[in-house]
PDB file of C-alpha atoms in Angstrom:
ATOM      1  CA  UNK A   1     147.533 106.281  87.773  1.00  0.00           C
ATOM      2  CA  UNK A   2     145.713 104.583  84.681  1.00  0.00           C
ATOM      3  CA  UNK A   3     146.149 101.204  86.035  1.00  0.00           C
ATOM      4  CA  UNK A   4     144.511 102.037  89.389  1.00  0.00           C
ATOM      5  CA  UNK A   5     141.898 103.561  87.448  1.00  0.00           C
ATOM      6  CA  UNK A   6     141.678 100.028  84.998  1.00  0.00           C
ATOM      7  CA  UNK A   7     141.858  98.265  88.467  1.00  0.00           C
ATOM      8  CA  UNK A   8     138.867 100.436  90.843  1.00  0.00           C
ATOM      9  CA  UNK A   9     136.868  99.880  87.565  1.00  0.00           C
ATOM     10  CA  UNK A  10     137.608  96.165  87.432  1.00  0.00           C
ATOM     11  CA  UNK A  11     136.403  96.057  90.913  1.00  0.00           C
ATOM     12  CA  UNK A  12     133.070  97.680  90.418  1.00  0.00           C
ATOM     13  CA  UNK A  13     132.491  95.365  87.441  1.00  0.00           C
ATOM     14  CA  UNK A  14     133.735  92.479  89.751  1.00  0.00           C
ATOM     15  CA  UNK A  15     130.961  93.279  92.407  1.00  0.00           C
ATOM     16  CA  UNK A  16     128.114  93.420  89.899  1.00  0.00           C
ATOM     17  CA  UNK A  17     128.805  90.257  88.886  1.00  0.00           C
ATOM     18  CA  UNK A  18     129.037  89.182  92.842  1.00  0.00           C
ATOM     19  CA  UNK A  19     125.417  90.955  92.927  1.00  0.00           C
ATOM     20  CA  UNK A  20     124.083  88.662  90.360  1.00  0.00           C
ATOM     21  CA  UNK A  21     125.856  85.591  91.179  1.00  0.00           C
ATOM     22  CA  UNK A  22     122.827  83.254  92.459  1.00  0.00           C
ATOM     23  CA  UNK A  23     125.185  81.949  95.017  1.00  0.00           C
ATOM     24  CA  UNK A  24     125.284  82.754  98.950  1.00  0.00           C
ATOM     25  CA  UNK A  25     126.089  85.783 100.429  1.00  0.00           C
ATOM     26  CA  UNK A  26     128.237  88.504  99.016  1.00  0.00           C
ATOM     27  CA  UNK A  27     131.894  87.283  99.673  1.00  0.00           C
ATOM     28  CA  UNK A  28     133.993  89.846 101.750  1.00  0.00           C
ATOM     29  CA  UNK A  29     137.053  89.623  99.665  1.00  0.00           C
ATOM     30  CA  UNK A  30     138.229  89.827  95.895  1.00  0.00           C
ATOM     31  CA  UNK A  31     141.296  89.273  93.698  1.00  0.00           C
ATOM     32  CA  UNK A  32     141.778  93.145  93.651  1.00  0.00           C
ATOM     33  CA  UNK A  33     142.189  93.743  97.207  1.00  0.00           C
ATOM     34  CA  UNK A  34     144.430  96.455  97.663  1.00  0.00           C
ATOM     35  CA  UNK A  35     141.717  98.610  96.997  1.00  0.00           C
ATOM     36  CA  UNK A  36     139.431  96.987  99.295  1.00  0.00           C
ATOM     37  CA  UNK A  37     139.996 100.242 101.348  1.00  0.00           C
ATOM     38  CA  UNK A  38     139.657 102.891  99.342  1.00  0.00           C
ATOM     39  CA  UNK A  39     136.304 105.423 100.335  1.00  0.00           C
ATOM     40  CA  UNK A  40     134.863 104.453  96.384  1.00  0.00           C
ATOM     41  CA  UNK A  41     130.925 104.635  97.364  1.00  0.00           C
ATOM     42  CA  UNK A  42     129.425 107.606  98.353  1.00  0.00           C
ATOM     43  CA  UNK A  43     126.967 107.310 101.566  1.00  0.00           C
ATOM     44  CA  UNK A  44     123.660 107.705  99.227  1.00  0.00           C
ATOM     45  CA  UNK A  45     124.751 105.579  96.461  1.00  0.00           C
ATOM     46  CA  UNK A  46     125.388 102.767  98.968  1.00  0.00           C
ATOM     47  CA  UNK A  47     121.828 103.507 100.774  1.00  0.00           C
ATOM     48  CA  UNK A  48     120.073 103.335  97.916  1.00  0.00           C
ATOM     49  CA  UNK A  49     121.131 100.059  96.367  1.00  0.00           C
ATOM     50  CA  UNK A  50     119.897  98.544  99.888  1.00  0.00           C
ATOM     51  CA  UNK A  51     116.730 100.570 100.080  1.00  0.00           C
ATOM     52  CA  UNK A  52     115.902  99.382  96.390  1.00  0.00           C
ATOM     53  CA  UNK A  53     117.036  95.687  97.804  1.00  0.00           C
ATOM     54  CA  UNK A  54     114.364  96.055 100.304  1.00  0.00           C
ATOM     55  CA  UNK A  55     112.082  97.633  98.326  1.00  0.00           C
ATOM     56  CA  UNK A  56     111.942  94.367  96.526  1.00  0.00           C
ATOM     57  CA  UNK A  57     112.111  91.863  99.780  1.00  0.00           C
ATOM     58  CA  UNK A  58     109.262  93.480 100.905  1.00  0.00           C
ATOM     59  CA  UNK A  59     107.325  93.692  98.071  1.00  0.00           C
ATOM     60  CA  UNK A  60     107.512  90.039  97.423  1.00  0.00           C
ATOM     61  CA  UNK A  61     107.084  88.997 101.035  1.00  0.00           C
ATOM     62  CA  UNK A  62     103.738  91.139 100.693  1.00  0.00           C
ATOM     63  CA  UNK A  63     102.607  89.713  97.538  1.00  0.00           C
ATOM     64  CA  UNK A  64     104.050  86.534  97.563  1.00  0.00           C
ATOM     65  CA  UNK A  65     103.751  85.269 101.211  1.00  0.00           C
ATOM     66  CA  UNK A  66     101.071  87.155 103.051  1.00  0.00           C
ATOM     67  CA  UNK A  67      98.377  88.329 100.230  1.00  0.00           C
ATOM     68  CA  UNK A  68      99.043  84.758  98.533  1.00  0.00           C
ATOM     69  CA  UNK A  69      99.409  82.911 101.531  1.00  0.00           C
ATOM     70  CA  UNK A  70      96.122  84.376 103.093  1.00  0.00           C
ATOM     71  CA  UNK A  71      93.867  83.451 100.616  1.00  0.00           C
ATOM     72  CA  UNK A  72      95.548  79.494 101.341  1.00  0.00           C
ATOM     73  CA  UNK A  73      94.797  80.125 104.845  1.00  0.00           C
ATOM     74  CA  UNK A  74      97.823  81.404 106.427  1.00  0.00           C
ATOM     75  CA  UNK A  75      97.502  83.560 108.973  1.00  0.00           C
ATOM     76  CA  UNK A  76      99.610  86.675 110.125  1.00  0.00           C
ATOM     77  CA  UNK A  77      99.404  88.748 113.364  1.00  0.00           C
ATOM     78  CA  UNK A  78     101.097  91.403 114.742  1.00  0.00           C
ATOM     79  CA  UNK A  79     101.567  88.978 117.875  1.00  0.00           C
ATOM     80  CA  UNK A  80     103.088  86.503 115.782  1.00  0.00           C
ATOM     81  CA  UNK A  81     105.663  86.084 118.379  1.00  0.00           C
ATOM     82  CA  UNK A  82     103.580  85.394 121.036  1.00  0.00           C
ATOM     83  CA  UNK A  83     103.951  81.306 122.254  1.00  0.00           C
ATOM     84  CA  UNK A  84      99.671  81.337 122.187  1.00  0.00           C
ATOM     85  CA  UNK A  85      99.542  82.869 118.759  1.00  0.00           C
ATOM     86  CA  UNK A  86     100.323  80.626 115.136  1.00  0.00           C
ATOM     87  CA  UNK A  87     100.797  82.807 112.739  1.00  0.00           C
ATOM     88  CA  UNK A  88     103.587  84.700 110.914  1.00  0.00           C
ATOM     89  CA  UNK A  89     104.795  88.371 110.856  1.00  0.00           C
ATOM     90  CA  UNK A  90     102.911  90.947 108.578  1.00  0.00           C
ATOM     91  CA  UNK A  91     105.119  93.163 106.774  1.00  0.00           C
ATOM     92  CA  UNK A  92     105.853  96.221 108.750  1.00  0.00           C
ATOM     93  CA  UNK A  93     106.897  93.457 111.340  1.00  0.00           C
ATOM     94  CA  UNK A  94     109.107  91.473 109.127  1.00  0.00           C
ATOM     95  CA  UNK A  95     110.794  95.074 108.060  1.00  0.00           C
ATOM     96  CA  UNK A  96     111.347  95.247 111.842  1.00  0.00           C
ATOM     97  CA  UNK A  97     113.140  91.844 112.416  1.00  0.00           C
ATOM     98  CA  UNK A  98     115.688  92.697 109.621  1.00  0.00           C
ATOM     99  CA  UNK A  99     115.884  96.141 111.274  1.00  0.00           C
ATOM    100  CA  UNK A 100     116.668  94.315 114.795  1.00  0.00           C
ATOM    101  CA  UNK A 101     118.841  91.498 113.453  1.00  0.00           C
ATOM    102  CA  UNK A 102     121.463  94.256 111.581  1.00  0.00           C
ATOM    103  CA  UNK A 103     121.366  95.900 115.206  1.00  0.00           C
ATOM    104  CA  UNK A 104     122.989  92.491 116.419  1.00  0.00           C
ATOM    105  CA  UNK A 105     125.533  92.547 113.581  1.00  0.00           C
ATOM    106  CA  UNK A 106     129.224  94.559 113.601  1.00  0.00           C
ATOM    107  CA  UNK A 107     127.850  97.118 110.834  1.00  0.00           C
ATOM    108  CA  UNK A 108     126.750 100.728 111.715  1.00  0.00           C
ATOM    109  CA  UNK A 109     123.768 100.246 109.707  1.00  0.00           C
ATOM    110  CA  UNK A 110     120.068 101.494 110.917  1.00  0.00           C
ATOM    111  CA  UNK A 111     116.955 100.952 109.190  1.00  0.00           C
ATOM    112  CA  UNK A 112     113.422 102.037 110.334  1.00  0.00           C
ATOM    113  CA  UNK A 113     109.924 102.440 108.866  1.00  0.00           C
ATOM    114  CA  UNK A 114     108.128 106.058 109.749  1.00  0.00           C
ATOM    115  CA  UNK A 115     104.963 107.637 109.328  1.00  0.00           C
ATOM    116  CA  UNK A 116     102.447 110.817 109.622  1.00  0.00           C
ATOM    117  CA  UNK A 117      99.832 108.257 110.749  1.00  0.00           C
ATOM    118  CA  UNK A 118     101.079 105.175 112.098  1.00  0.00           C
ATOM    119  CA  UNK A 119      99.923 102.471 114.029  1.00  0.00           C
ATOM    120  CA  UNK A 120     102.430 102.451 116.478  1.00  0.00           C
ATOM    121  CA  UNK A 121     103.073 106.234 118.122  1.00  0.00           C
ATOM    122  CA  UNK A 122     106.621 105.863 118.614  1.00  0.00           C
ATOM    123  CA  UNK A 123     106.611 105.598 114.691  1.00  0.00           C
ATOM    124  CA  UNK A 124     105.384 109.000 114.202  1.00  0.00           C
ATOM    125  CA  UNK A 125     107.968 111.178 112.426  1.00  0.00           C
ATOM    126  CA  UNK A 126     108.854 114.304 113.788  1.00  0.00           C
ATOM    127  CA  UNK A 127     111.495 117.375 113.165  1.00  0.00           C
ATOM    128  CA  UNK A 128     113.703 117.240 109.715  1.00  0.00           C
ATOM    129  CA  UNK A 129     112.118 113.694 109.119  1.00  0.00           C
ATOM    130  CA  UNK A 130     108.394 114.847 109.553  1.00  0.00           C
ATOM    131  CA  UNK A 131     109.331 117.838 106.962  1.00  0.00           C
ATOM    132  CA  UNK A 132     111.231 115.935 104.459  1.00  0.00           C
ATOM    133  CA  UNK A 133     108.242 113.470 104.568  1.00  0.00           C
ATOM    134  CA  UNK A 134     105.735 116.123 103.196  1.00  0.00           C
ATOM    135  CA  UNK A 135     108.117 116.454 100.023  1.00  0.00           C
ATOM    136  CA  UNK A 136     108.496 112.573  99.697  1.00  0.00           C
ATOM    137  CA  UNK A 137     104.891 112.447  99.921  1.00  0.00           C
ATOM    138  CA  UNK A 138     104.932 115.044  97.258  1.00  0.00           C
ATOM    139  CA  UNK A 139     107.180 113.501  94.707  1.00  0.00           C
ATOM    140  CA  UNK A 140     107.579 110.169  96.126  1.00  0.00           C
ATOM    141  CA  UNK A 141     111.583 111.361  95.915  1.00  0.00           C
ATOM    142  CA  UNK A 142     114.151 109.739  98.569  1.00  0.00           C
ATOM    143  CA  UNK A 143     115.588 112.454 100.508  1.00  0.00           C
ATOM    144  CA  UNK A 144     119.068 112.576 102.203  1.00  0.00           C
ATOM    145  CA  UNK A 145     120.165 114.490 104.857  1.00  0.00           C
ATOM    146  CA  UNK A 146     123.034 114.473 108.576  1.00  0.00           C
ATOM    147  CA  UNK A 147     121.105 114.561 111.242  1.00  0.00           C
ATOM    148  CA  UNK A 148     123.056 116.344 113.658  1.00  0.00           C
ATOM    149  CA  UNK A 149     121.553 115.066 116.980  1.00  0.00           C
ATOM    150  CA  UNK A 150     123.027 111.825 116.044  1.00  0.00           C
ATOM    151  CA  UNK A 151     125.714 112.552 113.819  1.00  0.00           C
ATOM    152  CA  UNK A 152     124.560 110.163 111.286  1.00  0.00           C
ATOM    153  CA  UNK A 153     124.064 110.382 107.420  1.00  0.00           C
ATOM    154  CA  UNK A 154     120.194 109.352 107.265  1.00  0.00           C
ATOM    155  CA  UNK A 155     118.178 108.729 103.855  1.00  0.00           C
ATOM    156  CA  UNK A 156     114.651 108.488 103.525  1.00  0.00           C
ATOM    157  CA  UNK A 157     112.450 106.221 101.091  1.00  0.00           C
ATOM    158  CA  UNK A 158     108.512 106.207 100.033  1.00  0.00           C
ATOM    159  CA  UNK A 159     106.936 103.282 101.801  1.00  0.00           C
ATOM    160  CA  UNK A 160     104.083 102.707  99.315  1.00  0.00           C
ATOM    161  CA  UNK A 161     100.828 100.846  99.724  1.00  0.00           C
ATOM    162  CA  UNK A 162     101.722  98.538  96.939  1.00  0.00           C
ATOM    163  CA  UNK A 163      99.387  95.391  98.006  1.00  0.00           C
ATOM    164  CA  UNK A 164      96.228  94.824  99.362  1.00  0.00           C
ATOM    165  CA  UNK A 165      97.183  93.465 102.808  1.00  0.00           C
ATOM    166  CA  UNK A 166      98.945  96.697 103.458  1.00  0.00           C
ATOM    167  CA  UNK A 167      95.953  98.846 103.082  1.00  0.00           C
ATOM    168  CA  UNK A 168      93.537  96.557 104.537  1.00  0.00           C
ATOM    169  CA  UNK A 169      95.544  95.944 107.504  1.00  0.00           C
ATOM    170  CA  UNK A 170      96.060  99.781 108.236  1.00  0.00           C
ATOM    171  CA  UNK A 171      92.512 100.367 107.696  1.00  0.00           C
ATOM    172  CA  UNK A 172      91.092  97.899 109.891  1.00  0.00           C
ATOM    173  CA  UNK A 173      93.648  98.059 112.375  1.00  0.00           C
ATOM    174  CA  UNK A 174      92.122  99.323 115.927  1.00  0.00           C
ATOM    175  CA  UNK A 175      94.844 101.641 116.808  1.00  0.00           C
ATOM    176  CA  UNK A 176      95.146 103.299 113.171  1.00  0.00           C
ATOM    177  CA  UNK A 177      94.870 106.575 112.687  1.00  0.00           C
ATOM    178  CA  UNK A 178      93.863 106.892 109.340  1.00  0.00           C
ATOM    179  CA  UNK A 179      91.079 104.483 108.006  1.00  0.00           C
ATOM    180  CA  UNK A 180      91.039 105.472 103.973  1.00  0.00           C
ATOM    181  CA  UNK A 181      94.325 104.000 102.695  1.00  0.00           C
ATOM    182  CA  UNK A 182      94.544 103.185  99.285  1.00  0.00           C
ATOM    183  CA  UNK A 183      96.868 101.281  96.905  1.00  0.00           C
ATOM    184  CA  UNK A 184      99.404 103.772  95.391  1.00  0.00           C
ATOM    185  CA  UNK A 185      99.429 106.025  98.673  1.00  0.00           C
ATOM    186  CA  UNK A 186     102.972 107.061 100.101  1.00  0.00           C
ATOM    187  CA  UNK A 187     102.245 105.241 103.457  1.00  0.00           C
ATOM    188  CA  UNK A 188     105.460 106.234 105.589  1.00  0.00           C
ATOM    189  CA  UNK A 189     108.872 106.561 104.661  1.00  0.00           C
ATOM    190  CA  UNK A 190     111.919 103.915 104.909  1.00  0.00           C
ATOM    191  CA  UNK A 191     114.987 105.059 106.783  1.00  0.00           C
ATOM    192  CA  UNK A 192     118.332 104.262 106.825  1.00  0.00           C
ATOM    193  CA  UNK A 193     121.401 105.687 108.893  1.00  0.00           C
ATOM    194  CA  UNK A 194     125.344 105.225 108.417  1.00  0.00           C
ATOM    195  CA  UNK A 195     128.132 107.113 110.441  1.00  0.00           C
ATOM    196  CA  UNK A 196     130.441 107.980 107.440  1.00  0.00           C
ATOM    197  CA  UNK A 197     129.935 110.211 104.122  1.00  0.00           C
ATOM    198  CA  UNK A 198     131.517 107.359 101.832  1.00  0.00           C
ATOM    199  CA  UNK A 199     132.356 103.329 101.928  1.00  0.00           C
ATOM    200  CA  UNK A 200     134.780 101.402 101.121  1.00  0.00           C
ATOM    201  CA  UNK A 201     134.061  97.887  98.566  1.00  0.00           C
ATOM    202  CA  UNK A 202     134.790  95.627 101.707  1.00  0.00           C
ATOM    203  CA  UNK A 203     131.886  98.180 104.062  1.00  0.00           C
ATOM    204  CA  UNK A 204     129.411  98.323 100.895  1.00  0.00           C
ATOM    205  CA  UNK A 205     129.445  94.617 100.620  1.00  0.00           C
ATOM    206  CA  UNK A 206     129.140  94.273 104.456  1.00  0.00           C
ATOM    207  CA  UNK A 207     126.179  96.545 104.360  1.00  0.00           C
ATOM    208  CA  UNK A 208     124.694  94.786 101.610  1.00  0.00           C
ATOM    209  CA  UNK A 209     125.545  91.128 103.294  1.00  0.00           C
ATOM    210  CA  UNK A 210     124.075  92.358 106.862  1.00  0.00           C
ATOM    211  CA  UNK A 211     120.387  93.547 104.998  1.00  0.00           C
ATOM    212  CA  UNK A 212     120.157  89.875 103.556  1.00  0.00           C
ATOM    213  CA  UNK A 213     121.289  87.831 106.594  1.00  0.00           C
ATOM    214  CA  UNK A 214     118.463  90.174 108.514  1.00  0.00           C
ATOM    215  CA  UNK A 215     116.002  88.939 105.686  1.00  0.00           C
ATOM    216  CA  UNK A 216     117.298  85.308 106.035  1.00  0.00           C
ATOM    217  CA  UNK A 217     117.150  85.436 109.780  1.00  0.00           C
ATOM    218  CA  UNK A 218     113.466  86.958 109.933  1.00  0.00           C
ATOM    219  CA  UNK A 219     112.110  84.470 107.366  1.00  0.00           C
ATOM    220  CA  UNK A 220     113.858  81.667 109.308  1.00  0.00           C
ATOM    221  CA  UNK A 221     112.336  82.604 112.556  1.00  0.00           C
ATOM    222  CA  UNK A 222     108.770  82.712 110.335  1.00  0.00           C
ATOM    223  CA  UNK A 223     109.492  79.239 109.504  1.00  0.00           C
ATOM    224  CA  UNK A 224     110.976  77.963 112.905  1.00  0.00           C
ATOM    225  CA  UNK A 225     106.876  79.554 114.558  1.00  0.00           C
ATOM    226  CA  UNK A 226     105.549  77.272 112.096  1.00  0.00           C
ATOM    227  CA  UNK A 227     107.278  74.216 113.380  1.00  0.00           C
ATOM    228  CA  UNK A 228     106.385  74.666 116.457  1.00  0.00           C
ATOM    229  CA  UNK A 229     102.540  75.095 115.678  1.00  0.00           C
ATOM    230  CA  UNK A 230     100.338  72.951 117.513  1.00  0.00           C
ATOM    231  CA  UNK A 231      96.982  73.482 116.399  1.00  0.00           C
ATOM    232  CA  UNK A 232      96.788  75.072 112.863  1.00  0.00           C
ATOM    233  CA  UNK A 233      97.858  72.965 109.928  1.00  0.00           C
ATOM    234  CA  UNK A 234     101.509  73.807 108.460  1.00  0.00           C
ATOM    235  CA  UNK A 235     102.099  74.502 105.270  1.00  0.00           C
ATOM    236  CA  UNK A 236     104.680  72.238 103.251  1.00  0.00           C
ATOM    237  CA  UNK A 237     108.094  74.159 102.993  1.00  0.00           C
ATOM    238  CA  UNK A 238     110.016  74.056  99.719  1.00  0.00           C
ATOM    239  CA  UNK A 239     110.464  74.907  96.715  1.00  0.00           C
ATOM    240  CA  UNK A 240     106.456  75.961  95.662  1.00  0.00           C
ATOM    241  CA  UNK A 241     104.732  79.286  96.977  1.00  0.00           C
ATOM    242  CA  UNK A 242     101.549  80.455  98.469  1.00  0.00           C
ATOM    243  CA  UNK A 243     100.290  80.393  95.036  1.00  0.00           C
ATOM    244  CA  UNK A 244     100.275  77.485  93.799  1.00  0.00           C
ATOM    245  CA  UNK A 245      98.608  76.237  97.190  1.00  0.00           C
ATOM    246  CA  UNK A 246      98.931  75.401 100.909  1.00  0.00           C
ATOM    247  CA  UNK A 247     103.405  76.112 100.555  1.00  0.00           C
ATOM    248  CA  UNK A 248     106.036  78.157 101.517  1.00  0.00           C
ATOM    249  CA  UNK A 249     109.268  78.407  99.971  1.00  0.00           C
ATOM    250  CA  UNK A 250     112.483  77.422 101.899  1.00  0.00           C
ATOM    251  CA  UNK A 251     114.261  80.478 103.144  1.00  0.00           C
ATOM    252  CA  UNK A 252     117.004  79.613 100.849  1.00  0.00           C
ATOM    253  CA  UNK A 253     114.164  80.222  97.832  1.00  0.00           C
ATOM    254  CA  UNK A 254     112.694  83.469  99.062  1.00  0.00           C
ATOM    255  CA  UNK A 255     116.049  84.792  99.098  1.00  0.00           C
ATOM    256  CA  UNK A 256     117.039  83.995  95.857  1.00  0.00           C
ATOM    257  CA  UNK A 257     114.542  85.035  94.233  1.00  0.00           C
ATOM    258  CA  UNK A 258     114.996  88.855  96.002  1.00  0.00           C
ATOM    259  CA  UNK A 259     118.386  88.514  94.460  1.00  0.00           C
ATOM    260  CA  UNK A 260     117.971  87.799  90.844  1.00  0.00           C
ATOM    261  CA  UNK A 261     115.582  90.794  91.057  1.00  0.00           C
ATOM    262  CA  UNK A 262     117.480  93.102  93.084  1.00  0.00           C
ATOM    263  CA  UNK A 263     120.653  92.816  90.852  1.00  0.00           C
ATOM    264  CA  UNK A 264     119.789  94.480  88.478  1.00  0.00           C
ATOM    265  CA  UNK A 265     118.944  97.954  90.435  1.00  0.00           C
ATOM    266  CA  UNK A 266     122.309  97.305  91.883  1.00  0.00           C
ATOM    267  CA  UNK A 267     124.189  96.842  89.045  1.00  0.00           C
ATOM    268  CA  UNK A 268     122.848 100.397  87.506  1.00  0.00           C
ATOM    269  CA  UNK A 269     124.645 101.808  90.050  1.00  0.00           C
ATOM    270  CA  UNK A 270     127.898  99.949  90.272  1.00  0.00           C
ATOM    271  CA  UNK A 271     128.386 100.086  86.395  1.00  0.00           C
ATOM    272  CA  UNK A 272     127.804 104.400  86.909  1.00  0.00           C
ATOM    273  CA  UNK A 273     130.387 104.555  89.571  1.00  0.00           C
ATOM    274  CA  UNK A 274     132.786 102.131  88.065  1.00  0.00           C
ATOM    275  CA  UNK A 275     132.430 104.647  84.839  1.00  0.00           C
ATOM    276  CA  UNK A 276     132.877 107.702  86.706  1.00  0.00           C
ATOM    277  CA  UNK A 277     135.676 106.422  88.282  1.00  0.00           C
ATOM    278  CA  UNK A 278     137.586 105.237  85.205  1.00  0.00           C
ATOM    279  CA  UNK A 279     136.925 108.635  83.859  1.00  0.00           C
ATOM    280  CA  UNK A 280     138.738 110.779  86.196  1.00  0.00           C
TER     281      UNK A 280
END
């Protein structure tokens, strides 16, 4: 029984240093897997390190790509998609093509962005969700809860206003609801949905791989609408930012650099399991 103990902990400890590996995605195997299987994750535990992962993606697409990017003279529209329109996707938009690419993939894994005033009506929180959000809104805490209707284990994160675009965009927008947004306000809330109380390694990894091959897919399909531009400049794509002038980073960039700083929120919670489960 010590030795499987020794071993789940060497497994947790393996996957951190996965997490921080600057490599590609999250390999689905490891030496110890005869414990692939076992239910070590809890639901929340697993929902939060890929809430905190997009937390970051999100934050740096904001900052880095749109607010830098517009004041090069990008331009982002929530028609980016549209074959007369050349521009890319703002936020809440980007959120939802990494939402609708995990929908495509084999993991149970739902992610949505709600609000008390959102743009979009069919965003609107309502029942458990609409209550919860008053005490997120409150204390900015994530809140967990089954929702019964569709017998799935559902968490729910502060969406803040953490850049300028954000606010600005809600502000002006003509369908918004509310018109004095301001940085630091909880804006909506970020929700996620899985079918079962508690993962395995190989499902934790699988929902951590499908979140970044939705990132990598959305940014891709930004890039792939700027090659096909016809009448607005395109920026050079590489290894240089919005910052440092008319750029944008490879996808292959963006998404390392959400890695090196999402390990580390990931790994706080790895190394507490792995220590909880060596003590028992």
């Amino acid at each position: 029984m010590k030795n499987l103990k020794l071993t789940k902990f060497a497994l947790v400890l393996s996957f951190t240093k996965l997490l921080t590996s600057c490599g590609g995605s999250i390999p689905e195997e490891n030496t110890t897997a005869s414990i692939t299987n076992d239910k070590v994750f809890s639901v929340e535990e697993v929902l939060e390190m890929v809430a905190a992962e997009n937390d970051i993606t999100r934050t740096l697409y904001t900052k880095g790509i749109v607010g830098a990017g517009k004041k090069q003279g990008l331009k982002f529209d929530e028609d980016w998609q549209d074959d007369e329109v050349e521009a890319g996707p703002l936020p809440a938009l980007f959120l939802r093509g990494i939402s609708s690419d995990i929908r495509k993939s084999s993991v149970p894994l739902g992610l949505y962005l709600g609000s008390d005033f959102p743009i979009n009506a069919s965003n609107k929180l309502e029942g458990k969700q609409a209550e919860l959000f008053k005490k997120i809104k409150a204390n900015q805490k994530p809140q967990f809860f089954y929702d019964e209707s569709q017998k799935l284990h559902t968490a729910m994160f502060a969406d803040m206003a953490m850049a300028a675009p954000c606010v600005n965009c809600h502000n002006d927008h003509k369908n918004t609801t509310k018109k004095d947004w301001k940085l630091g306000d909880v804006m909506g809330a970020t929700t996620w949905q899985y079918p079962s109380d508690s993962l395995s390694y190989k499902e934790a990894v699988g929902v951590l791989n499908a979140y970044r091959n939705g990132t990598k897919a959305t940014y891709n399909a930004y890039l792939k609408e700027i090659a096909a531009f016809k009448s607005s400049p395109k920026p050079v794509i590489g290894k240089t930012w919005p910052s440092k002038g008319f750029n944008l980073p490879t996808a292959e960039v963006f998404i390392d650099s959400v890695r090196k700083l999402a390990s580390y929120k990931s790994m706080e919670i790895l190394v507490k399991k792995g220590a909880s489960v060596a003590s028992k």
